[in-house]
Amino acid sequence: MNYATIKNLDIANGPGLRVSLFVSGCTHHCKGCFNPESWNFNYGQPFTEETEEEILHLLESNHIRGLSLLGGEPFEPQNQAALVHLLRQVKEKFPQKDIWCYSGYNFEKDMLTGNLGPWEITEEMLSYIDVLVDGEFKLDLKNPNLRFRGSENQRVIRVQDSLKQDKIVLWDDGEGLVI
């Protein structure tokens, strides 16, 4: 897997200060995508053990609330194995930090049906994700007033609650915010 960039102190891709990993490779090619260079699976740099260590080091800071995965497309089958390894490490070392993931794939139709490569890898990846923003970006549904998503068709899903309740549980815009 390659990655486009790592952002520390990101405030745009989930609540609080975050570390964000932008992976390379995406087959959605959404019109109006903010990151089209990341569609290419060879874009950026190889994701190595050193890259993973850098992310884990950045997450050590008490002021970092969590990790966000973006792209490109984290759920592309070519990206999942490397990300599962990273997510496993993050949950083991930082169980108090949350993990957000942005995907153009649909939670029920694509992820839960096993259509994205080996099910055991997708299932493990989902087991570590707290919040998923799902659905392709739709330029005709773009709304700059939406929080943590770009178009009105996208949903902000509480993954673990959704899996336990066997129905979609949406993230509340006011959850976990310190006022």
PDB file of C-alpha atoms in Angstrom:
ATOM      1  CA  MET A   1       0.000   0.000   0.000  1.00  0.00           C
ATOM      2  CA  ASN A   2       1.071   3.564  -0.638  1.00  0.00           C
ATOM      3  CA  TYR A   3      -0.057   6.658   1.177  1.00  0.00           C
ATOM      4  CA  ALA A   4      -0.402  10.265   0.066  1.00  0.00           C
ATOM      5  CA  THR A   5       0.227  12.058   3.364  1.00  0.00           C
ATOM      6  CA  ILE A   6      -0.006  11.981   7.130  1.00  0.00           C
ATOM      7  CA  LYS A   7      -1.485  15.027   8.847  1.00  0.00           C
ATOM      8  CA  ASN A   8      -0.891  15.744  12.502  1.00  0.00           C
ATOM      9  CA  LEU A   9      -3.202  18.124  14.361  1.00  0.00           C
ATOM     10  CA  ASP A  10      -6.009  17.673  11.810  1.00  0.00           C
ATOM     11  CA  ILE A  11      -9.313  19.232  12.916  1.00  0.00           C
ATOM     12  CA  ALA A  12     -11.360  18.662   9.743  1.00  0.00           C
ATOM     13  CA  ASN A  13     -11.777  14.877   9.695  1.00  0.00           C
ATOM     14  CA  GLY A  14     -13.383  14.010  13.013  1.00  0.00           C
ATOM     15  CA  PRO A  15     -13.780  15.663  16.402  1.00  0.00           C
ATOM     16  CA  GLY A  16     -10.816  17.064  18.301  1.00  0.00           C
ATOM     17  CA  LEU A  17      -7.196  17.079  17.219  1.00  0.00           C
ATOM     18  CA  ARG A  18      -6.414  14.024  15.122  1.00  0.00           C
ATOM     19  CA  VAL A  19      -3.740  12.210  13.189  1.00  0.00           C
ATOM     20  CA  SER A  20      -5.015  11.562   9.657  1.00  0.00           C
ATOM     21  CA  LEU A  21      -3.628   9.049   7.194  1.00  0.00           C
ATOM     22  CA  PHE A  22      -4.503   9.616   3.536  1.00  0.00           C
ATOM     23  CA  VAL A  23      -4.014   6.330   1.679  1.00  0.00           C
ATOM     24  CA  SER A  24      -3.436   6.029  -2.060  1.00  0.00           C
ATOM     25  CA  GLY A  25      -5.701   4.174  -4.435  1.00  0.00           C
ATOM     26  CA  CYS A  26      -9.369   4.676  -5.184  1.00  0.00           C
ATOM     27  CA  THR A  27     -11.634   3.241  -7.861  1.00  0.00           C
ATOM     28  CA  HIS A  28     -14.621   5.530  -7.154  1.00  0.00           C
ATOM     29  CA  HIS A  29     -13.249   8.591  -9.033  1.00  0.00           C
ATOM     30  CA  CYS A  30     -15.961  10.864  -7.614  1.00  0.00           C
ATOM     31  CA  LYS A  31     -16.591  14.009  -9.654  1.00  0.00           C
ATOM     32  CA  GLY A  32     -15.382  16.953  -7.572  1.00  0.00           C
ATOM     33  CA  CYS A  33     -13.119  14.832  -5.356  1.00  0.00           C
ATOM     34  CA  PHE A  34     -10.872  17.044  -3.199  1.00  0.00           C
ATOM     35  CA  ASN A  35      -7.970  14.601  -3.526  1.00  0.00           C
ATOM     36  CA  PRO A  36      -7.955  13.131  -7.079  1.00  0.00           C
ATOM     37  CA  GLU A  37      -4.190  12.572  -7.127  1.00  0.00           C
ATOM     38  CA  SER A  38      -4.742   9.871  -4.506  1.00  0.00           C
ATOM     39  CA  TRP A  39      -6.803   7.754  -6.937  1.00  0.00           C
ATOM     40  CA  ASN A  40      -3.561   6.276  -8.239  1.00  0.00           C
ATOM     41  CA  PHE A  41      -2.496   3.267  -6.145  1.00  0.00           C
ATOM     42  CA  ASN A  42       1.165   4.160  -6.822  1.00  0.00           C
ATOM     43  CA  TYR A  43       0.857   7.786  -5.693  1.00  0.00           C
ATOM     44  CA  GLY A  44       2.872   8.941  -2.701  1.00  0.00           C
ATOM     45  CA  GLN A  45       5.163   6.776  -0.629  1.00  0.00           C
ATOM     46  CA  PRO A  46       5.161   3.132   0.419  1.00  0.00           C
ATOM     47  CA  PHE A  47       3.460   2.462   3.740  1.00  0.00           C
ATOM     48  CA  THR A  48       6.211   0.791   5.754  1.00  0.00           C
ATOM     49  CA  GLU A  49       6.828  -0.346   9.315  1.00  0.00           C
ATOM     50  CA  GLU A  50       8.523   3.030   9.854  1.00  0.00           C
ATOM     51  CA  THR A  51       5.388   4.817   8.632  1.00  0.00           C
ATOM     52  CA  GLU A  52       3.283   2.845  11.074  1.00  0.00           C
ATOM     53  CA  GLU A  53       5.711   3.700  13.900  1.00  0.00           C
ATOM     54  CA  GLU A  54       5.493   7.397  12.963  1.00  0.00           C
ATOM     55  CA  ILE A  55       1.701   7.304  13.236  1.00  0.00           C
ATOM     56  CA  LEU A  56       1.837   5.474  16.568  1.00  0.00           C
ATOM     57  CA  HIS A  57       4.341   8.041  17.857  1.00  0.00           C
ATOM     58  CA  LEU A  58       2.091  10.935  16.800  1.00  0.00           C
ATOM     59  CA  LEU A  59      -0.839   9.309  18.598  1.00  0.00           C
ATOM     60  CA  GLU A  60       1.098   9.228  21.892  1.00  0.00           C
ATOM     61  CA  SER A  61       0.328  12.901  22.581  1.00  0.00           C
ATOM     62  CA  ASN A  62      -2.447  13.349  25.139  1.00  0.00           C
ATOM     63  CA  HIS A  63      -4.004  16.156  23.083  1.00  0.00           C
ATOM     64  CA  ILE A  64      -4.592  13.839  20.087  1.00  0.00           C
ATOM     65  CA  ARG A  65      -8.130  12.458  20.246  1.00  0.00           C
ATOM     66  CA  GLY A  66      -7.793   9.793  17.575  1.00  0.00           C
ATOM     67  CA  LEU A  67      -6.889   8.542  14.119  1.00  0.00           C
ATOM     68  CA  SER A  68      -8.746   9.238  10.871  1.00  0.00           C
ATOM     69  CA  LEU A  69      -8.322   7.180   7.687  1.00  0.00           C
ATOM     70  CA  LEU A  70      -9.052   8.839   4.358  1.00  0.00           C
ATOM     71  CA  GLY A  71      -7.922   8.560   0.814  1.00  0.00           C
ATOM     72  CA  GLY A  72      -7.892   7.492  -1.728  1.00  0.00           C
ATOM     73  CA  GLU A  73     -10.015   4.685  -0.367  1.00  0.00           C
ATOM     74  CA  PRO A  74      -9.122   2.842   2.851  1.00  0.00           C
ATOM     75  CA  PHE A  75     -11.506  -0.034   2.054  1.00  0.00           C
ATOM     76  CA  GLU A  76     -10.005  -0.864  -1.337  1.00  0.00           C
ATOM     77  CA  PRO A  77      -9.036  -4.543  -1.033  1.00  0.00           C
ATOM     78  CA  GLN A  78      -5.404  -3.631  -1.806  1.00  0.00           C
ATOM     79  CA  ASN A  79      -5.294  -1.282   1.222  1.00  0.00           C
ATOM     80  CA  GLN A  80      -7.097  -3.293   3.875  1.00  0.00           C
ATOM     81  CA  ALA A  81      -4.337  -5.674   5.050  1.00  0.00           C
ATOM     82  CA  ALA A  82      -1.863  -2.885   5.844  1.00  0.00           C
ATOM     83  CA  LEU A  83      -4.570  -0.839   7.537  1.00  0.00           C
ATOM     84  CA  VAL A  84      -5.794  -3.772   9.642  1.00  0.00           C
ATOM     85  CA  HIS A  85      -2.289  -4.163  11.032  1.00  0.00           C
ATOM     86  CA  LEU A  86      -2.111  -0.447  11.852  1.00  0.00           C
ATOM     87  CA  LEU A  87      -5.587  -0.368  13.404  1.00  0.00           C
ATOM     88  CA  ARG A  88      -4.815  -3.409  15.550  1.00  0.00           C
ATOM     89  CA  GLN A  89      -1.743  -1.597  16.908  1.00  0.00           C
ATOM     90  CA  VAL A  90      -3.669   1.620  17.535  1.00  0.00           C
ATOM     91  CA  LYS A  91      -6.439  -0.151  19.492  1.00  0.00           C
ATOM     92  CA  GLU A  92      -3.900  -2.136  21.556  1.00  0.00           C
ATOM     93  CA  LYS A  93      -1.738   0.868  22.447  1.00  0.00           C
ATOM     94  CA  PHE A  94      -4.405   3.588  22.620  1.00  0.00           C
ATOM     95  CA  PRO A  95      -7.792   2.050  23.511  1.00  0.00           C
ATOM     96  CA  GLN A  96      -9.070   5.458  24.672  1.00  0.00           C
ATOM     97  CA  LYS A  97      -8.554   7.045  21.227  1.00  0.00           C
ATOM     98  CA  ASP A  98     -11.217   6.751  18.556  1.00  0.00           C
ATOM     99  CA  ILE A  99     -10.792   5.726  14.935  1.00  0.00           C
ATOM    100  CA  TRP A 100     -12.732   7.398  12.139  1.00  0.00           C
ATOM    101  CA  CYS A 101     -12.721   6.168   8.540  1.00  0.00           C
ATOM    102  CA  TYR A 102     -13.964   7.833   5.358  1.00  0.00           C
ATOM    103  CA  SER A 103     -15.069   5.531   2.556  1.00  0.00           C
ATOM    104  CA  GLY A 104     -16.921   5.877  -0.713  1.00  0.00           C
ATOM    105  CA  TYR A 105     -18.257   2.365  -0.181  1.00  0.00           C
ATOM    106  CA  ASN A 106     -21.663   1.763   1.383  1.00  0.00           C
ATOM    107  CA  PHE A 107     -21.635   0.148   4.840  1.00  0.00           C
ATOM    108  CA  GLU A 108     -24.477  -2.324   4.213  1.00  0.00           C
ATOM    109  CA  LYS A 109     -24.205  -2.961   0.480  1.00  0.00           C
ATOM    110  CA  ASP A 110     -20.431  -3.199   0.156  1.00  0.00           C
ATOM    111  CA  MET A 111     -18.750  -3.713   3.510  1.00  0.00           C
ATOM    112  CA  LEU A 112     -21.155  -6.049   5.304  1.00  0.00           C
ATOM    113  CA  THR A 113     -21.728  -8.243   2.238  1.00  0.00           C
ATOM    114  CA  GLY A 114     -18.088  -9.290   1.913  1.00  0.00           C
ATOM    115  CA  ASN A 115     -17.724  -7.710  -1.533  1.00  0.00           C
ATOM    116  CA  LEU A 116     -14.447  -5.941  -0.712  1.00  0.00           C
ATOM    117  CA  GLY A 117     -11.948  -8.765  -0.702  1.00  0.00           C
ATOM    118  CA  PRO A 118     -11.441 -11.403   2.004  1.00  0.00           C
ATOM    119  CA  TRP A 119     -14.283 -11.033   4.519  1.00  0.00           C
ATOM    120  CA  GLU A 120     -12.093 -11.813   7.535  1.00  0.00           C
ATOM    121  CA  ILE A 121      -9.907  -8.777   6.778  1.00  0.00           C
ATOM    122  CA  THR A 122     -12.847  -6.432   6.163  1.00  0.00           C
ATOM    123  CA  GLU A 123     -14.563  -7.739   9.294  1.00  0.00           C
ATOM    124  CA  GLU A 124     -11.465  -7.176  11.426  1.00  0.00           C
ATOM    125  CA  MET A 125     -11.004  -3.706   9.967  1.00  0.00           C
ATOM    126  CA  LEU A 126     -14.606  -2.824  10.840  1.00  0.00           C
ATOM    127  CA  SER A 127     -14.091  -4.155  14.380  1.00  0.00           C
ATOM    128  CA  TYR A 128     -11.570  -1.368  15.065  1.00  0.00           C
ATOM    129  CA  ILE A 129     -13.472   1.549  13.497  1.00  0.00           C
ATOM    130  CA  ASP A 130     -15.608   3.658  15.801  1.00  0.00           C
ATOM    131  CA  VAL A 131     -17.115   6.003  13.210  1.00  0.00           C
ATOM    132  CA  LEU A 132     -17.475   5.520   9.466  1.00  0.00           C
ATOM    133  CA  VAL A 133     -18.396   8.227   6.985  1.00  0.00           C
ATOM    134  CA  ASP A 134     -19.752   6.185   4.085  1.00  0.00           C
ATOM    135  CA  GLY A 135     -20.905   6.865   0.557  1.00  0.00           C
ATOM    136  CA  GLU A 136     -19.351   8.385  -2.525  1.00  0.00           C
ATOM    137  CA  PHE A 137     -18.987  12.139  -2.656  1.00  0.00           C
ATOM    138  CA  LYS A 138     -21.762  13.521  -4.894  1.00  0.00           C
ATOM    139  CA  LEU A 139     -20.976  16.940  -6.335  1.00  0.00           C
ATOM    140  CA  ASP A 140     -24.673  17.712  -6.928  1.00  0.00           C
ATOM    141  CA  LEU A 141     -25.331  17.016  -3.212  1.00  0.00           C
ATOM    142  CA  LYS A 142     -22.329  18.980  -1.936  1.00  0.00           C
ATOM    143  CA  ASN A 143     -23.128  20.987   1.171  1.00  0.00           C
ATOM    144  CA  PRO A 144     -20.337  22.976   2.864  1.00  0.00           C
ATOM    145  CA  ASN A 145     -22.456  23.283   6.027  1.00  0.00           C
ATOM    146  CA  LEU A 146     -22.310  19.547   6.777  1.00  0.00           C
ATOM    147  CA  ARG A 147     -20.038  18.493   9.611  1.00  0.00           C
ATOM    148  CA  PHE A 148     -17.382  15.875   8.786  1.00  0.00           C
ATOM    149  CA  ARG A 149     -18.847  14.995   5.382  1.00  0.00           C
ATOM    150  CA  GLY A 150     -18.985  16.622   1.986  1.00  0.00           C
ATOM    151  CA  SER A 151     -22.313  15.654   0.438  1.00  0.00           C
ATOM    152  CA  GLU A 152     -25.801  15.050   1.770  1.00  0.00           C
ATOM    153  CA  ASN A 153     -25.890  11.360   0.767  1.00  0.00           C
ATOM    154  CA  GLN A 154     -23.002  10.506   3.083  1.00  0.00           C
ATOM    155  CA  ARG A 155     -23.720   9.142   6.543  1.00  0.00           C
ATOM    156  CA  VAL A 156     -21.730   9.348   9.778  1.00  0.00           C
ATOM    157  CA  ILE A 157     -22.207   5.880  11.287  1.00  0.00           C
ATOM    158  CA  ARG A 158     -21.343   4.591  14.753  1.00  0.00           C
ATOM    159  CA  VAL A 159     -19.941   1.292  13.542  1.00  0.00           C
ATOM    160  CA  GLN A 160     -19.765  -0.745  16.759  1.00  0.00           C
ATOM    161  CA  ASP A 161     -23.296   0.218  17.826  1.00  0.00           C
ATOM    162  CA  SER A 162     -24.566  -0.534  14.315  1.00  0.00           C
ATOM    163  CA  LEU A 163     -22.954  -3.981  14.332  1.00  0.00           C
ATOM    164  CA  LYS A 164     -24.325  -4.803  17.806  1.00  0.00           C
ATOM    165  CA  GLN A 165     -27.850  -3.581  17.057  1.00  0.00           C
ATOM    166  CA  ASP A 166     -27.911  -4.930  13.491  1.00  0.00           C
ATOM    167  CA  LYS A 167     -29.155  -1.577  12.210  1.00  0.00           C
ATOM    168  CA  ILE A 168     -27.586   1.744  11.255  1.00  0.00           C
ATOM    169  CA  VAL A 169     -26.878   3.960  14.262  1.00  0.00           C
ATOM    170  CA  LEU A 170     -25.849   7.450  13.248  1.00  0.00           C
ATOM    171  CA  TRP A 171     -23.285   9.544  15.097  1.00  0.00           C
ATOM    172  CA  ASP A 172     -24.808  12.527  16.849  1.00  0.00           C
ATOM    173  CA  ASP A 173     -23.153  15.783  15.828  1.00  0.00           C
ATOM    174  CA  GLY A 174     -22.839  16.800  19.477  1.00  0.00           C
ATOM    175  CA  GLU A 175     -21.287  13.547  20.766  1.00  0.00           C
ATOM    176  CA  GLY A 176     -18.156  13.827  22.786  1.00  0.00           C
ATOM    177  CA  LEU A 177     -17.646  17.528  22.255  1.00  0.00           C
ATOM    178  CA  VAL A 178     -16.192  19.466  25.154  1.00  0.00           C
ATOM    179  CA  ILE A 179     -17.781  22.870  25.523  1.00  0.00           C
TER     180      ILE A 179
END
